[in-house]
Amino acid sequence: VTFSGAGSTLDSDATARAFSITSNGAVAFNGAVGESSSGAQGLKSLSVSTTGTTSLAANIRTADVADNDVTISSAVSLTGPVTVNTDRSTNDGDVSITGAVNGAQAFTVTAGGGAATFGSTIGATTPVGSLTASASTVTLGGNISTANGAVELSGASAVILAANTTIDTDPTGGSAAAGAVNFGSATVNG
């Protein structure tokens, strides 16, 4: 399943609508999801379940409605800088990604009072450019590796380790350019 066209947007009409994909192959979002400025509402929620990889090239934003969650049940390949944003004025959705996330791009998750859950590694095969996660809780399910980019988890009130976790912002070792790791005032449990 491919949504084509850089610069194109997948969006709801004036009513926020849930969008769900179930596939046995790859899923690719080559444009923004819910980022239209044409008066469209944004998606109510996005759910992707595939045995293949989900490719993301641009931002994902959900509307300010109840249950405005983003759930991706597959591995994720970042083909462009991506921000997943469920942090709205009144309703903050959860973001859950069950598979490994890879791709030399900046990756940001902004869930506000919602939870952000990473069920596997981030950057294990291809280090991500950087990782920023802001949510009520951030759950890490594996190691994080960046290409000298920062890991910023200071927007979380709690970071929960669901597996042994190593954060590596210096994949070549000994680089003065290694990214900072910031937990801010978040408690770390696990």
PDB file of C-alpha atoms in Angstrom:
ATOM      1  CA  VAL A   1       0.000   0.000   0.000  1.00  0.00           C
ATOM      2  CA  THR A   2       1.602   3.278  -1.105  1.00  0.00           C
ATOM      3  CA  PHE A   3       0.430   6.839  -0.615  1.00  0.00           C
ATOM      4  CA  SER A   4       2.458   8.702  -3.231  1.00  0.00           C
ATOM      5  CA  GLY A   5       3.657  12.166  -3.849  1.00  0.00           C
ATOM      6  CA  ALA A   6       6.028  14.261  -1.836  1.00  0.00           C
ATOM      7  CA  GLY A   7       4.087  17.315  -0.767  1.00  0.00           C
ATOM      8  CA  SER A   8       0.758  15.471  -0.828  1.00  0.00           C
ATOM      9  CA  THR A   9      -1.324  15.017   2.325  1.00  0.00           C
ATOM     10  CA  LEU A  10      -3.584  12.194   3.489  1.00  0.00           C
ATOM     11  CA  ASP A  11      -6.316  13.838   5.549  1.00  0.00           C
ATOM     12  CA  SER A  12      -9.944  13.728   6.686  1.00  0.00           C
ATOM     13  CA  ASP A  13     -12.615  16.052   5.422  1.00  0.00           C
ATOM     14  CA  ALA A  14     -14.245  18.465   7.902  1.00  0.00           C
ATOM     15  CA  THR A  15     -14.914  15.498  10.217  1.00  0.00           C
ATOM     16  CA  ALA A  16     -11.973  13.733  11.880  1.00  0.00           C
ATOM     17  CA  ARG A  17     -12.014  10.114  10.724  1.00  0.00           C
ATOM     18  CA  ALA A  18     -10.154   7.002  11.853  1.00  0.00           C
ATOM     19  CA  PHE A  19      -7.880   5.392   9.252  1.00  0.00           C
ATOM     20  CA  SER A  20      -6.721   1.787   9.519  1.00  0.00           C
ATOM     21  CA  ILE A  21      -4.537  -0.342   7.249  1.00  0.00           C
ATOM     22  CA  THR A  22      -4.017  -4.096   7.531  1.00  0.00           C
ATOM     23  CA  SER A  23      -1.575  -5.548   5.010  1.00  0.00           C
ATOM     24  CA  ASN A  24       0.720  -8.469   4.326  1.00  0.00           C
ATOM     25  CA  GLY A  25       3.149  -6.219   2.465  1.00  0.00           C
ATOM     26  CA  ALA A  26       4.937  -2.918   2.783  1.00  0.00           C
ATOM     27  CA  VAL A  27       3.073   0.301   3.599  1.00  0.00           C
ATOM     28  CA  ALA A  28       4.549   3.654   2.502  1.00  0.00           C
ATOM     29  CA  PHE A  29       3.442   7.162   3.417  1.00  0.00           C
ATOM     30  CA  ASN A  30       5.391   9.393   1.014  1.00  0.00           C
ATOM     31  CA  GLY A  31       3.622  12.575   2.115  1.00  0.00           C
ATOM     32  CA  ALA A  32       2.228  14.058   5.302  1.00  0.00           C
ATOM     33  CA  VAL A  33      -0.641  12.453   7.190  1.00  0.00           C
ATOM     34  CA  GLY A  34      -3.130  14.828   8.797  1.00  0.00           C
ATOM     35  CA  GLU A  35      -1.055  17.945   8.098  1.00  0.00           C
ATOM     36  CA  SER A  36      -3.383  19.726   5.679  1.00  0.00           C
ATOM     37  CA  SER A  37      -3.947  23.434   6.153  1.00  0.00           C
ATOM     38  CA  SER A  38      -6.978  23.498   3.861  1.00  0.00           C
ATOM     39  CA  GLY A  39      -9.530  23.371   6.705  1.00  0.00           C
ATOM     40  CA  ALA A  40      -9.460  19.599   6.914  1.00  0.00           C
ATOM     41  CA  GLN A  41      -9.752  18.182  10.391  1.00  0.00           C
ATOM     42  CA  GLY A  42      -6.752  15.834  10.479  1.00  0.00           C
ATOM     43  CA  LEU A  43      -7.199  12.135  11.095  1.00  0.00           C
ATOM     44  CA  LYS A  44      -9.000  10.974  14.221  1.00  0.00           C
ATOM     45  CA  SER A  45      -6.488   8.141  14.515  1.00  0.00           C
ATOM     46  CA  LEU A  46      -4.067   6.088  12.453  1.00  0.00           C
ATOM     47  CA  SER A  47      -3.564   2.353  12.809  1.00  0.00           C
ATOM     48  CA  VAL A  48      -1.179   0.338  10.611  1.00  0.00           C
ATOM     49  CA  SER A  49      -0.718  -3.410  10.992  1.00  0.00           C
ATOM     50  CA  THR A  50       1.508  -5.138   8.472  1.00  0.00           C
ATOM     51  CA  THR A  51       3.936  -8.018   8.209  1.00  0.00           C
ATOM     52  CA  GLY A  52       6.100  -5.742   6.052  1.00  0.00           C
ATOM     53  CA  THR A  53       7.730  -2.418   6.878  1.00  0.00           C
ATOM     54  CA  THR A  54       5.947   0.908   7.243  1.00  0.00           C
ATOM     55  CA  SER A  55       7.904   3.720   5.541  1.00  0.00           C
ATOM     56  CA  LEU A  56       7.400   7.275   6.770  1.00  0.00           C
ATOM     57  CA  ALA A  57       8.629  10.270   4.761  1.00  0.00           C
ATOM     58  CA  ALA A  58       6.821  13.153   6.504  1.00  0.00           C
ATOM     59  CA  ASN A  59       4.846  14.160   9.570  1.00  0.00           C
ATOM     60  CA  ILE A  60       1.771  12.518  11.104  1.00  0.00           C
ATOM     61  CA  ARG A  61      -0.748  14.601  13.078  1.00  0.00           C
ATOM     62  CA  THR A  62      -4.051  13.599  14.635  1.00  0.00           C
ATOM     63  CA  ALA A  63      -7.033  15.849  15.343  1.00  0.00           C
ATOM     64  CA  ASP A  64      -8.115  17.235  18.718  1.00  0.00           C
ATOM     65  CA  VAL A  65     -10.699  14.505  19.380  1.00  0.00           C
ATOM     66  CA  ALA A  66     -10.913  11.621  21.852  1.00  0.00           C
ATOM     67  CA  ASP A  67      -8.907   8.474  21.025  1.00  0.00           C
ATOM     68  CA  ASN A  68      -6.595  10.321  18.615  1.00  0.00           C
ATOM     69  CA  ASP A  69      -3.931   7.601  18.814  1.00  0.00           C
ATOM     70  CA  VAL A  70      -1.258   6.522  16.340  1.00  0.00           C
ATOM     71  CA  THR A  71      -0.478   2.790  16.378  1.00  0.00           C
ATOM     72  CA  ILE A  72       2.036   1.214  14.008  1.00  0.00           C
ATOM     73  CA  SER A  73       2.332  -2.551  14.423  1.00  0.00           C
ATOM     74  CA  SER A  74       5.358  -3.181  12.220  1.00  0.00           C
ATOM     75  CA  ALA A  75       8.945  -2.173  11.671  1.00  0.00           C
ATOM     76  CA  VAL A  76       9.351   1.470  10.603  1.00  0.00           C
ATOM     77  CA  SER A  77      11.728   2.911   8.020  1.00  0.00           C
ATOM     78  CA  LEU A  78      12.263   6.688   8.194  1.00  0.00           C
ATOM     79  CA  THR A  79      12.771   8.043   4.675  1.00  0.00           C
ATOM     80  CA  GLY A  80      12.502  11.685   5.730  1.00  0.00           C
ATOM     81  CA  PRO A  81      12.460  13.654   8.976  1.00  0.00           C
ATOM     82  CA  VAL A  82       9.293  12.634  10.838  1.00  0.00           C
ATOM     83  CA  THR A  83       7.272  14.119  13.698  1.00  0.00           C
ATOM     84  CA  VAL A  84       4.344  12.094  15.038  1.00  0.00           C
ATOM     85  CA  ASN A  85       2.128  14.572  16.905  1.00  0.00           C
ATOM     86  CA  THR A  86      -0.921  13.588  18.980  1.00  0.00           C
ATOM     87  CA  ASP A  87      -0.511  16.501  21.438  1.00  0.00           C
ATOM     88  CA  ARG A  88      -3.613  18.627  20.930  1.00  0.00           C
ATOM     89  CA  SER A  89      -5.209  21.378  23.024  1.00  0.00           C
ATOM     90  CA  THR A  90      -7.813  19.158  24.721  1.00  0.00           C
ATOM     91  CA  ASN A  91      -7.089  15.544  23.699  1.00  0.00           C
ATOM     92  CA  ASP A  92      -3.652  13.910  23.724  1.00  0.00           C
ATOM     93  CA  GLY A  93      -3.406  10.536  22.007  1.00  0.00           C
ATOM     94  CA  ASP A  94      -1.003   7.678  22.606  1.00  0.00           C
ATOM     95  CA  VAL A  95       1.728   6.732  20.128  1.00  0.00           C
ATOM     96  CA  SER A  96       2.725   3.066  19.921  1.00  0.00           C
ATOM     97  CA  ILE A  97       5.282   1.554  17.548  1.00  0.00           C
ATOM     98  CA  THR A  98       5.823  -2.165  18.083  1.00  0.00           C
ATOM     99  CA  GLY A  99       8.642  -2.857  15.599  1.00  0.00           C
ATOM    100  CA  ALA A 100      12.178  -1.625  15.129  1.00  0.00           C
ATOM    101  CA  VAL A 101      12.648   1.951  13.848  1.00  0.00           C
ATOM    102  CA  ASN A 102      15.520   2.632  11.423  1.00  0.00           C
ATOM    103  CA  GLY A 103      16.602   5.404   9.060  1.00  0.00           C
ATOM    104  CA  ALA A 104      19.145   8.230   9.147  1.00  0.00           C
ATOM    105  CA  GLN A 105      16.501  10.884   9.837  1.00  0.00           C
ATOM    106  CA  ALA A 106      15.367  12.965  12.814  1.00  0.00           C
ATOM    107  CA  PHE A 107      12.476  11.249  14.608  1.00  0.00           C
ATOM    108  CA  THR A 108      10.191  13.108  17.013  1.00  0.00           C
ATOM    109  CA  VAL A 109       7.155  11.876  18.942  1.00  0.00           C
ATOM    110  CA  THR A 110       5.025  14.497  20.699  1.00  0.00           C
ATOM    111  CA  ALA A 111       2.158  12.965  22.674  1.00  0.00           C
ATOM    112  CA  GLY A 112       1.616  15.546  25.444  1.00  0.00           C
ATOM    113  CA  GLY A 113      -0.409  13.805  28.159  1.00  0.00           C
ATOM    114  CA  GLY A 114      -0.545  10.613  26.089  1.00  0.00           C
ATOM    115  CA  ALA A 115       1.980   7.781  26.282  1.00  0.00           C
ATOM    116  CA  ALA A 116       4.750   6.968  23.796  1.00  0.00           C
ATOM    117  CA  THR A 117       5.703   3.306  23.515  1.00  0.00           C
ATOM    118  CA  PHE A 118       8.594   1.951  21.456  1.00  0.00           C
ATOM    119  CA  GLY A 119       8.324  -1.833  21.463  1.00  0.00           C
ATOM    120  CA  SER A 120      11.714  -2.590  19.936  1.00  0.00           C
ATOM    121  CA  THR A 121      15.059  -1.044  19.032  1.00  0.00           C
ATOM    122  CA  ILE A 122      15.549   2.387  17.485  1.00  0.00           C
ATOM    123  CA  GLY A 123      18.405   2.764  15.009  1.00  0.00           C
ATOM    124  CA  ALA A 124      19.877  -0.725  15.437  1.00  0.00           C
ATOM    125  CA  THR A 125      20.345  -1.367  11.697  1.00  0.00           C
ATOM    126  CA  THR A 126      20.535   2.247  10.455  1.00  0.00           C
ATOM    127  CA  PRO A 127      21.009   4.779  13.274  1.00  0.00           C
ATOM    128  CA  VAL A 128      18.392   7.514  13.385  1.00  0.00           C
ATOM    129  CA  GLY A 129      19.539  11.107  13.027  1.00  0.00           C
ATOM    130  CA  SER A 130      18.144  11.989  16.463  1.00  0.00           C
ATOM    131  CA  LEU A 131      15.302  10.982  18.773  1.00  0.00           C
ATOM    132  CA  THR A 132      13.006  13.316  20.690  1.00  0.00           C
ATOM    133  CA  ALA A 133      10.052  11.980  22.685  1.00  0.00           C
ATOM    134  CA  SER A 134       7.679  14.091  24.748  1.00  0.00           C
ATOM    135  CA  ALA A 135       4.808  12.283  26.499  1.00  0.00           C
ATOM    136  CA  SER A 136       3.452  11.535  29.944  1.00  0.00           C
ATOM    137  CA  THR A 137       5.439   8.297  29.857  1.00  0.00           C
ATOM    138  CA  VAL A 138       7.954   7.002  27.337  1.00  0.00           C
ATOM    139  CA  THR A 139       8.431   3.222  27.263  1.00  0.00           C
ATOM    140  CA  LEU A 140      11.615   1.894  25.654  1.00  0.00           C
ATOM    141  CA  GLY A 141      11.654  -1.692  24.394  1.00  0.00           C
ATOM    142  CA  GLY A 142      15.261  -1.869  23.207  1.00  0.00           C
ATOM    143  CA  ASN A 143      18.494  -0.092  22.408  1.00  0.00           C
ATOM    144  CA  ILE A 144      18.677   3.351  20.795  1.00  0.00           C
ATOM    145  CA  SER A 145      21.408   4.342  18.337  1.00  0.00           C
ATOM    146  CA  THR A 146      21.771   7.733  16.657  1.00  0.00           C
ATOM    147  CA  ALA A 147      24.215   9.000  14.051  1.00  0.00           C
ATOM    148  CA  ASN A 148      25.765  11.448  16.558  1.00  0.00           C
ATOM    149  CA  GLY A 149      22.338  12.998  17.143  1.00  0.00           C
ATOM    150  CA  ALA A 150      20.817  13.802  20.514  1.00  0.00           C
ATOM    151  CA  VAL A 151      18.367  11.646  22.443  1.00  0.00           C
ATOM    152  CA  GLU A 152      15.949  14.007  24.163  1.00  0.00           C
ATOM    153  CA  LEU A 153      13.499  12.416  26.606  1.00  0.00           C
ATOM    154  CA  SER A 154      13.173  15.411  28.937  1.00  0.00           C
ATOM    155  CA  GLY A 155       9.561  16.013  27.921  1.00  0.00           C
ATOM    156  CA  ALA A 156       8.505  12.819  29.719  1.00  0.00           C
ATOM    157  CA  SER A 157       7.538  12.634  33.368  1.00  0.00           C
ATOM    158  CA  ALA A 158       8.663   8.996  33.417  1.00  0.00           C
ATOM    159  CA  VAL A 159      10.797   6.754  31.200  1.00  0.00           C
ATOM    160  CA  ILE A 160      10.007   3.053  31.550  1.00  0.00           C
ATOM    161  CA  LEU A 161      12.505   0.410  30.448  1.00  0.00           C
ATOM    162  CA  ALA A 162      10.610  -2.617  29.111  1.00  0.00           C
ATOM    163  CA  ALA A 163      13.909  -4.316  28.155  1.00  0.00           C
ATOM    164  CA  ASN A 164      17.631  -3.903  28.799  1.00  0.00           C
ATOM    165  CA  THR A 165      18.456  -0.653  27.027  1.00  0.00           C
ATOM    166  CA  THR A 166      21.670   0.954  25.791  1.00  0.00           C
ATOM    167  CA  ILE A 167      21.646   4.459  24.316  1.00  0.00           C
ATOM    168  CA  ASP A 168      24.515   5.080  21.862  1.00  0.00           C
ATOM    169  CA  THR A 169      24.932   8.508  20.272  1.00  0.00           C
ATOM    170  CA  ASP A 170      28.501   7.801  19.155  1.00  0.00           C
ATOM    171  CA  PRO A 171      28.365   4.862  16.721  1.00  0.00           C
ATOM    172  CA  THR A 172      31.984   5.318  15.565  1.00  0.00           C
ATOM    173  CA  GLY A 173      33.368   5.657  19.097  1.00  0.00           C
ATOM    174  CA  GLY A 174      35.280   8.581  20.559  1.00  0.00           C
ATOM    175  CA  SER A 175      33.616  11.296  18.471  1.00  0.00           C
ATOM    176  CA  ALA A 176      33.566  14.800  19.922  1.00  0.00           C
ATOM    177  CA  ALA A 177      30.356  15.291  17.946  1.00  0.00           C
ATOM    178  CA  ALA A 178      28.411  12.605  19.849  1.00  0.00           C
ATOM    179  CA  GLY A 179      24.894  13.743  20.697  1.00  0.00           C
ATOM    180  CA  ALA A 180      23.747  14.518  24.201  1.00  0.00           C
ATOM    181  CA  VAL A 181      21.318  12.301  26.119  1.00  0.00           C
ATOM    182  CA  ASN A 182      18.815  14.259  28.204  1.00  0.00           C
ATOM    183  CA  PHE A 183      16.221  12.818  30.591  1.00  0.00           C
ATOM    184  CA  GLY A 184      15.459  16.187  32.207  1.00  0.00           C
ATOM    185  CA  SER A 185      13.496  15.575  35.402  1.00  0.00           C
ATOM    186  CA  ALA A 186      11.980  12.293  34.189  1.00  0.00           C
ATOM    187  CA  THR A 187      12.205   9.332  36.512  1.00  0.00           C
ATOM    188  CA  VAL A 188      13.658   6.188  34.932  1.00  0.00           C
ATOM    189  CA  ASN A 189      12.126   2.853  35.957  1.00  0.00           C
ATOM    190  CA  GLY A 190      12.439  -0.668  34.716  1.00  0.00           C
TER     191      GLY A 190
END
